[in-house]
mmCIF file with all atom_site columns, C-alpha atoms and ligand atoms in Angstrom:
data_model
loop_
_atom_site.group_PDB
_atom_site.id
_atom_site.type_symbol
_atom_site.label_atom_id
_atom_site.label_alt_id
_atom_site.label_comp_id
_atom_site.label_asym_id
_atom_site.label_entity_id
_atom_site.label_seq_id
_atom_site.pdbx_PDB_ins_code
_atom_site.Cartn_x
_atom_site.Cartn_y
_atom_site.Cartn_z
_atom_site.occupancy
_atom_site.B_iso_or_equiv
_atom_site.pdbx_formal_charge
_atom_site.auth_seq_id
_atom_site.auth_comp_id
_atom_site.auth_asym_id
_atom_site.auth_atom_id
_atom_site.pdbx_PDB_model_num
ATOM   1   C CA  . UNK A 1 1   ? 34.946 82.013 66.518 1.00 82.00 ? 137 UNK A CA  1
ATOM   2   C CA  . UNK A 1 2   ? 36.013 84.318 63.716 1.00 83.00 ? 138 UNK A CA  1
ATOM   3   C CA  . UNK A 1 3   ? 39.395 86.698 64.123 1.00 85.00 ? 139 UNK A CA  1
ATOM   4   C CA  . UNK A 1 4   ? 36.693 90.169 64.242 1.00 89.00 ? 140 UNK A CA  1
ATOM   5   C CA  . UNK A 1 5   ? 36.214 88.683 67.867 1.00 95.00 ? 141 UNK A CA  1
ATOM   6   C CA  . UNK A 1 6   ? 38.393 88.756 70.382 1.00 97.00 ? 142 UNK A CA  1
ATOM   7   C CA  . UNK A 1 7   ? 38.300 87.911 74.381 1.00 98.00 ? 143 UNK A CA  1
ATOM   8   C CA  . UNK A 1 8   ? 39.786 89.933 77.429 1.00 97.00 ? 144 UNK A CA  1
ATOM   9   C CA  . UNK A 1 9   ? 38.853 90.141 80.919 1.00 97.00 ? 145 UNK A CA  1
ATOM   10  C CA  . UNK A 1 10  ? 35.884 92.529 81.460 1.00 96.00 ? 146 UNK A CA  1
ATOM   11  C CA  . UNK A 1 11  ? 36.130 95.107 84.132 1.00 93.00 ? 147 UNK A CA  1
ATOM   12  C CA  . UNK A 1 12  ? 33.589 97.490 86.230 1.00 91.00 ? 148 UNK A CA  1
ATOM   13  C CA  . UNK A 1 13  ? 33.479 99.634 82.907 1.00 94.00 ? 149 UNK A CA  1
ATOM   14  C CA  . UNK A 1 14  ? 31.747 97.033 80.972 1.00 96.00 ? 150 UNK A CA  1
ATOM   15  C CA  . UNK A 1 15  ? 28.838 96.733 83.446 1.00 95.00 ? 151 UNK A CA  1
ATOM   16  C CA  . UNK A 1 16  ? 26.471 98.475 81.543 1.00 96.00 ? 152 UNK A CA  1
ATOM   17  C CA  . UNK A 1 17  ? 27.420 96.368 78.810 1.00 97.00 ? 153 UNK A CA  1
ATOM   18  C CA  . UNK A 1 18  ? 26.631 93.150 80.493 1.00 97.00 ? 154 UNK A CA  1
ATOM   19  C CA  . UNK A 1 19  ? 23.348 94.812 82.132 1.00 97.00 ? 155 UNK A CA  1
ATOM   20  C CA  . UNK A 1 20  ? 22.116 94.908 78.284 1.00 97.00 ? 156 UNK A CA  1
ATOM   21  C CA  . UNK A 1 21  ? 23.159 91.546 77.333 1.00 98.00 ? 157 UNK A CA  1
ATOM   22  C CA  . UNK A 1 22  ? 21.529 90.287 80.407 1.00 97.00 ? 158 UNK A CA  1
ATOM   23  C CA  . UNK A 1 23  ? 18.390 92.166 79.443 1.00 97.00 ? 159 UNK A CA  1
ATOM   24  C CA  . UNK A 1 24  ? 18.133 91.225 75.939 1.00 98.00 ? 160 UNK A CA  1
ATOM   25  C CA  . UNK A 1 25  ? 19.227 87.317 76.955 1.00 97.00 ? 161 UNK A CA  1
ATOM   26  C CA  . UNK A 1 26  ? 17.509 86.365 80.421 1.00 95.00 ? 162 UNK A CA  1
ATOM   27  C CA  . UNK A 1 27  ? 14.019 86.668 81.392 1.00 93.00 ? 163 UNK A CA  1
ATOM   28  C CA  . UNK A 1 28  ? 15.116 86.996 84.930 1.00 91.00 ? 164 UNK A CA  1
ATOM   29  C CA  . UNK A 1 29  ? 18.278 89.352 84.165 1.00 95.00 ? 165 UNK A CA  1
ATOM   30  C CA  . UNK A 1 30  ? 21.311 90.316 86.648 1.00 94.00 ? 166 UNK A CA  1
ATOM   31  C CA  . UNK A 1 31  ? 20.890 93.851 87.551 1.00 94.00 ? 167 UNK A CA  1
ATOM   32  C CA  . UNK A 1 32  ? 23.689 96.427 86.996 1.00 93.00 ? 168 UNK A CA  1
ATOM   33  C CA  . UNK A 1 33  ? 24.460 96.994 90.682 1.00 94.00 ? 169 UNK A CA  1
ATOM   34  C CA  . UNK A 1 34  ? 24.837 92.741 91.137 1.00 94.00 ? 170 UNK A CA  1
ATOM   35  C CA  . UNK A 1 35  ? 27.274 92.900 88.184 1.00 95.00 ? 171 UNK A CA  1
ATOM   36  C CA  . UNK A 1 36  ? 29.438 95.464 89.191 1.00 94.00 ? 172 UNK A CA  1
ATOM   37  C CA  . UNK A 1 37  ? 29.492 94.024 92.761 1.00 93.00 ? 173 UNK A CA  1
ATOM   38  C CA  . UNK A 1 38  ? 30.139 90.769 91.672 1.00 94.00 ? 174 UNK A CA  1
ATOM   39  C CA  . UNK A 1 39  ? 32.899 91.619 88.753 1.00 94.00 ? 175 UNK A CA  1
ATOM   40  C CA  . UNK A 1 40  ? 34.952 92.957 91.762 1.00 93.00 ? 176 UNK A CA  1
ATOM   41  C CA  . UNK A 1 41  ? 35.605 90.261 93.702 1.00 95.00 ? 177 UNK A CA  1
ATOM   42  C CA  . UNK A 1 42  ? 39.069 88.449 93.579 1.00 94.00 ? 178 UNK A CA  1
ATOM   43  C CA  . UNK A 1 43  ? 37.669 85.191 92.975 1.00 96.00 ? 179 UNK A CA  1
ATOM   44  C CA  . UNK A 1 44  ? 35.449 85.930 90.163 1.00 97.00 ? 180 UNK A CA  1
ATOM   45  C CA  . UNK A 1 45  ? 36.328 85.317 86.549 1.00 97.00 ? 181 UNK A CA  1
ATOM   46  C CA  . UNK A 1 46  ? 34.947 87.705 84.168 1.00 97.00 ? 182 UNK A CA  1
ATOM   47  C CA  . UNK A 1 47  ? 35.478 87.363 80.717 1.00 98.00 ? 183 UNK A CA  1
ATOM   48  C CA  . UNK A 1 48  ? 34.230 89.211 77.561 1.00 98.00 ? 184 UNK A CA  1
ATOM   49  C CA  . UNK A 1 49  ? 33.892 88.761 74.228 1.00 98.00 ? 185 UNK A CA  1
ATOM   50  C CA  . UNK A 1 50  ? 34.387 91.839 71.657 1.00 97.00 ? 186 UNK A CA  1
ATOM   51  C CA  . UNK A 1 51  ? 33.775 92.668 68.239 1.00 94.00 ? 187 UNK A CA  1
ATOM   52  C CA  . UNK A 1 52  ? 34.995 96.189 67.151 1.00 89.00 ? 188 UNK A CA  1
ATOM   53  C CA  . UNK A 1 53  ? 33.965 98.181 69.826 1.00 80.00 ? 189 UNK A CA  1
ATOM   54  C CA  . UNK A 1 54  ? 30.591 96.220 71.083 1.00 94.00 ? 190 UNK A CA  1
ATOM   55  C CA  . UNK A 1 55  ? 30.472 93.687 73.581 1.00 97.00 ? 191 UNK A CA  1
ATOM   56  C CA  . UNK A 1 56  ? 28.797 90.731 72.121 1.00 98.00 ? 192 UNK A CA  1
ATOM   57  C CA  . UNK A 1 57  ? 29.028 87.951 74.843 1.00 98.00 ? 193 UNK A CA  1
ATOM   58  C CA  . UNK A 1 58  ? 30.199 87.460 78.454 1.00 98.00 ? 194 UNK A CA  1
ATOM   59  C CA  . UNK A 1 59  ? 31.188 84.161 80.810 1.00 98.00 ? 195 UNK A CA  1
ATOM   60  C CA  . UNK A 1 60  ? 31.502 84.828 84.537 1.00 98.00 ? 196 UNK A CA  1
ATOM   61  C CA  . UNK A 1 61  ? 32.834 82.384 86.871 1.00 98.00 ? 197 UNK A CA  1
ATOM   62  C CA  . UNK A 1 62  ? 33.646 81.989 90.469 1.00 98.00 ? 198 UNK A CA  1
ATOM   63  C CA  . UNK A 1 63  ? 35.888 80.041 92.340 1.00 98.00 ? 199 UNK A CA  1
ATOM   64  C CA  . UNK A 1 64  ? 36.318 78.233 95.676 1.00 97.00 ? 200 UNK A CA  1
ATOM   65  C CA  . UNK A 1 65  ? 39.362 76.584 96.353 1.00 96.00 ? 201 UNK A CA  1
ATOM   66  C CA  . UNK A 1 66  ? 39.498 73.577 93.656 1.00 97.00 ? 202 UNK A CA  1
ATOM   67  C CA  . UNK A 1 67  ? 35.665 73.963 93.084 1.00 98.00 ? 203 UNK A CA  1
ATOM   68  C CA  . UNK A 1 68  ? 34.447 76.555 89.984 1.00 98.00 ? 204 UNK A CA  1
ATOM   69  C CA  . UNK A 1 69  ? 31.031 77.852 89.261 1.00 98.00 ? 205 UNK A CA  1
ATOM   70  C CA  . UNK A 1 70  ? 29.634 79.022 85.748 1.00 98.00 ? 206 UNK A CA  1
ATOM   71  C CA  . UNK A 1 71  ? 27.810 82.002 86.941 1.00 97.00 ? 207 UNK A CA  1
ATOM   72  C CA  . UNK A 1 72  ? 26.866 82.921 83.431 1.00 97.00 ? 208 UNK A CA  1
ATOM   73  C CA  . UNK A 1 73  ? 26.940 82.901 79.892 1.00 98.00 ? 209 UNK A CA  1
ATOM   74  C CA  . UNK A 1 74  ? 25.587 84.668 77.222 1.00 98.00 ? 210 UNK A CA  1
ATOM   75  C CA  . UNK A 1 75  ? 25.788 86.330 73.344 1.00 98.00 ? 211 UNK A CA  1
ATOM   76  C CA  . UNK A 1 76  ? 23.812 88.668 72.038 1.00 98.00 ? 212 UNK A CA  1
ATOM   77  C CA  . UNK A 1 77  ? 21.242 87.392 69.585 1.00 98.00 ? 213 UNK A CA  1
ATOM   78  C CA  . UNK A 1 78  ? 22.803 88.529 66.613 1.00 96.00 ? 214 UNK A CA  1
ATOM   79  C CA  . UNK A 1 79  ? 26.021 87.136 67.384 1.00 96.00 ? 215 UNK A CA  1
ATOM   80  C CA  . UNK A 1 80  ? 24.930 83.462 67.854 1.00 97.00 ? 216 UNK A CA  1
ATOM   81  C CA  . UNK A 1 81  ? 25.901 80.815 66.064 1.00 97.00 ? 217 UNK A CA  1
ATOM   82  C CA  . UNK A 1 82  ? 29.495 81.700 65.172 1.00 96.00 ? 218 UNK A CA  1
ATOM   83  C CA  . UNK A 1 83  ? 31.449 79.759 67.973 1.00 97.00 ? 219 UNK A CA  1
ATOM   84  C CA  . UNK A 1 84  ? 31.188 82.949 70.263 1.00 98.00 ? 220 UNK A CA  1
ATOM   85  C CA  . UNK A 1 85  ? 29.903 81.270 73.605 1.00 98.00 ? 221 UNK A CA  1
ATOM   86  C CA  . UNK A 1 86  ? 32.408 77.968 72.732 1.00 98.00 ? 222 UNK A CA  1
ATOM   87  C CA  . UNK A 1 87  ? 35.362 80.399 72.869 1.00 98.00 ? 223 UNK A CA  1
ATOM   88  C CA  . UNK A 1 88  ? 34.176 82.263 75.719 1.00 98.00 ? 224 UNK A CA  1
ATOM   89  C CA  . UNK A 1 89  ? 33.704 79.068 77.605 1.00 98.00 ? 225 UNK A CA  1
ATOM   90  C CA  . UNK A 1 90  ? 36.676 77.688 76.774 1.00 98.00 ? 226 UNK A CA  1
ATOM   91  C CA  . UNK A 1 91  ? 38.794 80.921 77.975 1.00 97.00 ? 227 UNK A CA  1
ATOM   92  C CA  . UNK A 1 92  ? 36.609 80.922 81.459 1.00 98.00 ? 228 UNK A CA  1
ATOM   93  C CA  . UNK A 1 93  ? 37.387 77.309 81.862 1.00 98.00 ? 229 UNK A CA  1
ATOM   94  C CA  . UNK A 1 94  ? 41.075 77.732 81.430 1.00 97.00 ? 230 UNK A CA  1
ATOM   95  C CA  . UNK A 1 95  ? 41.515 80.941 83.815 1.00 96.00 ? 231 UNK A CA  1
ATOM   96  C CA  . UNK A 1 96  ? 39.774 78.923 86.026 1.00 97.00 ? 232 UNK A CA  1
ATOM   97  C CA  . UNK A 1 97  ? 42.200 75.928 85.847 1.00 97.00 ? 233 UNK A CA  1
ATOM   98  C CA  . UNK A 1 98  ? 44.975 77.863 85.972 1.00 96.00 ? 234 UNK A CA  1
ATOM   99  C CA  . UNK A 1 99  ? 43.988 79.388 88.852 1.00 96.00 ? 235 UNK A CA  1
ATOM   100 C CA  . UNK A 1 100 ? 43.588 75.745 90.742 1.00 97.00 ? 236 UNK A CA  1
ATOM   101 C CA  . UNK A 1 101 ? 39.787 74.901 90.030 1.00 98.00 ? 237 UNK A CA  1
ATOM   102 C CA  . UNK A 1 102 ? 39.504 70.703 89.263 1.00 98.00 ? 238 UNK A CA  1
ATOM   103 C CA  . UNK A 1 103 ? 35.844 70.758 89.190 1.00 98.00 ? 239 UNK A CA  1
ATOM   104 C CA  . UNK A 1 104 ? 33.250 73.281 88.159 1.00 98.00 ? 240 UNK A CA  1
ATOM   105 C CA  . UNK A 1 105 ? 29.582 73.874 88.270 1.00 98.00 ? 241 UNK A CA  1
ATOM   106 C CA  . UNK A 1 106 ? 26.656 75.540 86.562 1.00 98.00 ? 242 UNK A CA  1
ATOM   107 C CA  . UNK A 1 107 ? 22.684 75.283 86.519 1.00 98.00 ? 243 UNK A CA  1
ATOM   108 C CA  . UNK A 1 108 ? 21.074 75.505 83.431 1.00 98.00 ? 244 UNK A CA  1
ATOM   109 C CA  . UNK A 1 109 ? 17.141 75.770 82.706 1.00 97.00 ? 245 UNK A CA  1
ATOM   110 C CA  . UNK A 1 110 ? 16.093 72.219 82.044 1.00 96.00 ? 246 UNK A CA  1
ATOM   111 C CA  . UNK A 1 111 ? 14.191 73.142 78.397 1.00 97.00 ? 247 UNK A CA  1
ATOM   112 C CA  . UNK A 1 112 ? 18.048 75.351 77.427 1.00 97.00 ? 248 UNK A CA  1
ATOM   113 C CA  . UNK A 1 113 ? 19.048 73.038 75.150 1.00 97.00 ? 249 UNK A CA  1
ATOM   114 C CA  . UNK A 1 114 ? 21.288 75.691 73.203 1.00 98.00 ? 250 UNK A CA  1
ATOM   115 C CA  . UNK A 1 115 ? 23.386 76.032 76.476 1.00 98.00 ? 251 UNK A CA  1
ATOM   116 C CA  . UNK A 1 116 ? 23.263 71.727 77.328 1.00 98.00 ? 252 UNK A CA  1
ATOM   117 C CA  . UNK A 1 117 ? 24.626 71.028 74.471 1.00 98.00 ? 253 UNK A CA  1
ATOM   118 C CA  . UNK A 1 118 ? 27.546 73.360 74.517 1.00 98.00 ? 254 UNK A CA  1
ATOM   119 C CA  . UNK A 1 119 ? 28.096 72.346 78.536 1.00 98.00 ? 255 UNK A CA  1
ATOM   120 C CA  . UNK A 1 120 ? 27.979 68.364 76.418 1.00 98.00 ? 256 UNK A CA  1
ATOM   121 C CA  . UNK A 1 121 ? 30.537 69.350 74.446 1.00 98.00 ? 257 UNK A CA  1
ATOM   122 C CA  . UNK A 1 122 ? 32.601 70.350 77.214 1.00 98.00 ? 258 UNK A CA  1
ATOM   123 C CA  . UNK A 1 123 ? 32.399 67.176 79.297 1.00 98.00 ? 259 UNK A CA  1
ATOM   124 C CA  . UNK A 1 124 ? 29.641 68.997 81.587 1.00 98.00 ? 260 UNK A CA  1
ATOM   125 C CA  . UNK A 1 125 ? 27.084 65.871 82.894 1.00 98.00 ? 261 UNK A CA  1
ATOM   126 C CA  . UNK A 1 126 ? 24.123 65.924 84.931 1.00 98.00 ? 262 UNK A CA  1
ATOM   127 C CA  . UNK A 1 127 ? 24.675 65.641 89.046 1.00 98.00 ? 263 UNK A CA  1
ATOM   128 C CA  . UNK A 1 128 ? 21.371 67.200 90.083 1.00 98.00 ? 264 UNK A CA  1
ATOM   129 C CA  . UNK A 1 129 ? 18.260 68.859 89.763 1.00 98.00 ? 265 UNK A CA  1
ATOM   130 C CA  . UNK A 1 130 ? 16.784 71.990 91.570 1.00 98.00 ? 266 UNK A CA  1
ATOM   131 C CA  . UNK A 1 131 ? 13.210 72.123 91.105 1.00 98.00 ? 267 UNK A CA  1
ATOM   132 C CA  . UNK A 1 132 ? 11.730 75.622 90.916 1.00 97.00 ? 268 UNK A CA  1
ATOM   133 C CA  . UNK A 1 133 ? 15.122 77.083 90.754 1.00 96.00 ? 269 UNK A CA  1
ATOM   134 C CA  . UNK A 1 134 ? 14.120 79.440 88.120 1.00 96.00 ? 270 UNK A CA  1
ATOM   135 C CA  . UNK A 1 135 ? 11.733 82.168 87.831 1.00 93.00 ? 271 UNK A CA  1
ATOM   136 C CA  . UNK A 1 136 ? 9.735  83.815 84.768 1.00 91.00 ? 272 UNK A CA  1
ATOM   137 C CA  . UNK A 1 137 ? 9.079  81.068 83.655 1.00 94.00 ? 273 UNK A CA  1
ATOM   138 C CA  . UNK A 1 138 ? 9.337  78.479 86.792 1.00 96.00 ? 274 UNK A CA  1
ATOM   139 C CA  . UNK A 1 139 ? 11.846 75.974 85.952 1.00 97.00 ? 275 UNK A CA  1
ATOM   140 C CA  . UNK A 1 140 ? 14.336 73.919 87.330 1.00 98.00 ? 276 UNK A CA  1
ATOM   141 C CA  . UNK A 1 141 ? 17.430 73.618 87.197 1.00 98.00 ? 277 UNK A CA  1
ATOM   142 C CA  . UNK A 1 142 ? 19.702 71.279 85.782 1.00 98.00 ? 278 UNK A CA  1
ATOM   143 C CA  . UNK A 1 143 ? 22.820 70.723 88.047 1.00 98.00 ? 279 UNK A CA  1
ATOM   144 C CA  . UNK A 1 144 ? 25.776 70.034 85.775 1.00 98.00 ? 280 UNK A CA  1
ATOM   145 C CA  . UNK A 1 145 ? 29.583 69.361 86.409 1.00 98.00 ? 281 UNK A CA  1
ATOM   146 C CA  . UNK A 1 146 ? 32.934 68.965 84.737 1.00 98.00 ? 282 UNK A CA  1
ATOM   147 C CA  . UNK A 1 147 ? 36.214 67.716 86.349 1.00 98.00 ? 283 UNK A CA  1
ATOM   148 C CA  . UNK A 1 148 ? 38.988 69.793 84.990 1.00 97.00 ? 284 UNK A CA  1
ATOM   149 C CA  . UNK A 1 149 ? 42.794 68.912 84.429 1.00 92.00 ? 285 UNK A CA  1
ATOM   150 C CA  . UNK A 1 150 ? 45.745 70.630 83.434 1.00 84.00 ? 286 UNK A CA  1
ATOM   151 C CA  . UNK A 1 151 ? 46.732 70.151 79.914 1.00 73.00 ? 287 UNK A CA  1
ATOM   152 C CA  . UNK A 1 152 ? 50.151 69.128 79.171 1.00 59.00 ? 288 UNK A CA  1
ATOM   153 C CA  . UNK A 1 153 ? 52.098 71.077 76.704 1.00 55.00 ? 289 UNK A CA  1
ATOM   154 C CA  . UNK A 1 154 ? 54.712 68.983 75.992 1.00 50.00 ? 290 UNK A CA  1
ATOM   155 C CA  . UNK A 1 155 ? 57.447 71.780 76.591 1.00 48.00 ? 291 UNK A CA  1
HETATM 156 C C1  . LIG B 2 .   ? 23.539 79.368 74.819 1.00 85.59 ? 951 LIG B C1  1
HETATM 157 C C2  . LIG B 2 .   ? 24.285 80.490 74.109 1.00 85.59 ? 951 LIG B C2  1
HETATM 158 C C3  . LIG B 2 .   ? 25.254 81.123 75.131 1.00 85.59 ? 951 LIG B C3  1
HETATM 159 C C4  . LIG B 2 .   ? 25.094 79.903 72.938 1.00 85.59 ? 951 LIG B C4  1
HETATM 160 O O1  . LIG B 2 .   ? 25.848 80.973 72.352 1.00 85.59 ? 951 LIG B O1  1
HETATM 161 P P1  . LIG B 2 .   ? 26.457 80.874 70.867 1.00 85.59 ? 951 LIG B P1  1
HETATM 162 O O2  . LIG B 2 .   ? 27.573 81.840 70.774 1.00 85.59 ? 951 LIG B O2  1
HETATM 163 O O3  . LIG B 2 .   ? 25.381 80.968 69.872 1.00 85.59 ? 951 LIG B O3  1
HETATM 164 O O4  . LIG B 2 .   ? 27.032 79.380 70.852 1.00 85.59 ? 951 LIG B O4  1
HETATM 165 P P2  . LIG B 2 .   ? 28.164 78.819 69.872 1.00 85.59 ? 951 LIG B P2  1
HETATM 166 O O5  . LIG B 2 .   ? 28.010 79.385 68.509 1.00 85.59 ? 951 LIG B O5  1
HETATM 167 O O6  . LIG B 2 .   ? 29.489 78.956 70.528 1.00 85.59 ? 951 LIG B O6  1
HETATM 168 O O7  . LIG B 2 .   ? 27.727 77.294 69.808 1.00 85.59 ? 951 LIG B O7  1
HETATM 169 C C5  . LIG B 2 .   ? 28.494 76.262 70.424 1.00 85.59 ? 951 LIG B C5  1
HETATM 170 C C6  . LIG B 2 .   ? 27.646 75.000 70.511 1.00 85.59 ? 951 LIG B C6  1
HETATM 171 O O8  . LIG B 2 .   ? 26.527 75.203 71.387 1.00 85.59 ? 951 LIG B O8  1
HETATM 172 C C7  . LIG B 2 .   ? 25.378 74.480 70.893 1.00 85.59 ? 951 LIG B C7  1
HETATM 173 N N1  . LIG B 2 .   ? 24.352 75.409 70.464 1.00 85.59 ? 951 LIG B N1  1
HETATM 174 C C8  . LIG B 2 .   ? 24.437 76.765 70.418 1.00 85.59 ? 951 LIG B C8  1
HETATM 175 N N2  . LIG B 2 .   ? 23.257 77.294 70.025 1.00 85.59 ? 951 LIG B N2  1
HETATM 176 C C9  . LIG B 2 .   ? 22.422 76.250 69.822 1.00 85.59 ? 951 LIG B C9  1
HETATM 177 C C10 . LIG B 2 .   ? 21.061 76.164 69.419 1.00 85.59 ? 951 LIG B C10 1
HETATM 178 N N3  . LIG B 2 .   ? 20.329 77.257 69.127 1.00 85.59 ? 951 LIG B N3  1
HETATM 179 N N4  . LIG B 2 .   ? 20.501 74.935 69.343 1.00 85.59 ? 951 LIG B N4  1
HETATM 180 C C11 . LIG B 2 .   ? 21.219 73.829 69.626 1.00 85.59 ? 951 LIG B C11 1
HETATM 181 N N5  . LIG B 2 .   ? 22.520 73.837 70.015 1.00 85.59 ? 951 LIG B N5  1
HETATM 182 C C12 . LIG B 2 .   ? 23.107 75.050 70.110 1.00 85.59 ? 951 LIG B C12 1
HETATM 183 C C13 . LIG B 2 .   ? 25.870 73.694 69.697 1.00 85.59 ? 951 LIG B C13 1
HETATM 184 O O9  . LIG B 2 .   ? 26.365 72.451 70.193 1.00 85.59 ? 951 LIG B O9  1
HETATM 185 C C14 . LIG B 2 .   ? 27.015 74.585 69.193 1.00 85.59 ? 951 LIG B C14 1
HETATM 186 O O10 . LIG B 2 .   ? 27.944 73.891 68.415 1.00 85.59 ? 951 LIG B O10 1
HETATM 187 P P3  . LIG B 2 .   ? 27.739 73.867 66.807 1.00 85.59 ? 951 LIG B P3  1
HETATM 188 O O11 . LIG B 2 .   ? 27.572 75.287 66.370 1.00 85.59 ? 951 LIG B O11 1
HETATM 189 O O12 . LIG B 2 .   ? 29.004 73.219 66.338 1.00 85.59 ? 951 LIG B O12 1
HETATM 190 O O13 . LIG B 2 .   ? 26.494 73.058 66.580 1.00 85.59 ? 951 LIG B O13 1
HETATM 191 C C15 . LIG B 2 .   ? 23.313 81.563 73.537 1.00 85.59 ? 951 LIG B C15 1
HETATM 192 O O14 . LIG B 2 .   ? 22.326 80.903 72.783 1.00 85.59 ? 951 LIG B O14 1
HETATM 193 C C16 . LIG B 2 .   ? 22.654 82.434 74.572 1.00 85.59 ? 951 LIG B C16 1
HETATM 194 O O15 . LIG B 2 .   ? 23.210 83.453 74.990 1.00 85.59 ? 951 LIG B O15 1
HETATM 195 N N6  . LIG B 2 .   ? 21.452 82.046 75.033 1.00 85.59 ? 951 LIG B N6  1
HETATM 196 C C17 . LIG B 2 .   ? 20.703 82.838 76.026 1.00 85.59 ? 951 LIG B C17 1
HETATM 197 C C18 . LIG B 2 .   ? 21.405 82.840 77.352 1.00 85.59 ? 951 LIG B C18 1
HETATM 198 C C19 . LIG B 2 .   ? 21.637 81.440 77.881 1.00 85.59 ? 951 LIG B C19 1
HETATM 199 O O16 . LIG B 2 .   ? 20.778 80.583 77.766 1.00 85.59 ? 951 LIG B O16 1
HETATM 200 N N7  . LIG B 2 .   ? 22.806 81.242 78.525 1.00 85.59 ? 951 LIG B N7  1
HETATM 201 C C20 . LIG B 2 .   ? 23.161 80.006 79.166 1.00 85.59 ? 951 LIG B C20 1
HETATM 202 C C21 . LIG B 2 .   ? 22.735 80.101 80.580 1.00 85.59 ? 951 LIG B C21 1
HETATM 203 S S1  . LIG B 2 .   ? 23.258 78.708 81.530 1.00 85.59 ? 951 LIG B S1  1
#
């Protein structure tokens, strides 16, 4: 990701922010109301990613004890290809093993093969399907997971 980017937690102001990207990105988008909600909660991970002053991508993620869930992820369309949702996805995995997670989650449409290979890349492998799961088109799901350890540091 290139230095005009730069990630921070999001908060309940960016909601309308993250309505958009879900609109422009998702046939079946969040709505406002559900992202505001669910940014509030203690155990969710939020994360954003910013160039100047527009919001060009978002990760949110949830934990449960040592389990994580990849609620979401997405970039804008004309900030793709740059290393955006990488660095977002590496910053939500990290909070997220920080904060005690050793395994995490997502579903991903079956035909998303922008967003499989980046879960790849990440050590993300199939567990499970869930047919129908998705709507607009009907799809399912893949079910993917990735344990998660604590890098050493050496210091
Ligand atoms: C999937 C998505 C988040 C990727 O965002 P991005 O910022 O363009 O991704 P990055 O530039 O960080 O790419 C990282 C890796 O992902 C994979 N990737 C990203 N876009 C891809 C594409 N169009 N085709 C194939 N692989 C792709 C590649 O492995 C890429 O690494 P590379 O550039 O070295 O080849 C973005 O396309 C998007 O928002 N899509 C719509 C929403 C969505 O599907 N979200 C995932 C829901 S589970």
């Amino acid at each position: 990701m290139d230095a005009r980017y730069r990630i921070r937690r999001a908060t309940a102001a960016d909601a309308a922010a993250l309505a958009e990207i879900e609109h422009v990105c998702f046939s079946d988008p969040w709505s406002m109301v559900g992202i505001i909600e669910t940014i509030q909660y203690a155990t969710v991970y939020a994360l954003v990613a910013e160039n100047g002053e527009s919001v060009a991508g978002y990760i949110m993620a949830r934990i449960s004890g040592e389990e994580g869930e990849i609620l979401n992820l997405a970039v804008m369309p004309g900030h793709r290809r740059r290393g955006v949702a990488r660095a977002l996805l590496e910053a939500g995995l990290s909070a997220i093993t920080l904060a005690g997670v050793r395994e995490a989650y997502l579903e991903v449409r079956e035909s998303n093969r922008a967003a499989v290979n980046l879960y790849q890349a990440f050590g993300f492998g199939p567990v499970g399907l869930r047919p129908n799961y998705y709507r607009n088109p009907l799809e399912d799901a893949l079910v993917l997971r990735a344990a998660l350890s604590v890098q050493e540091t050496g210091t």
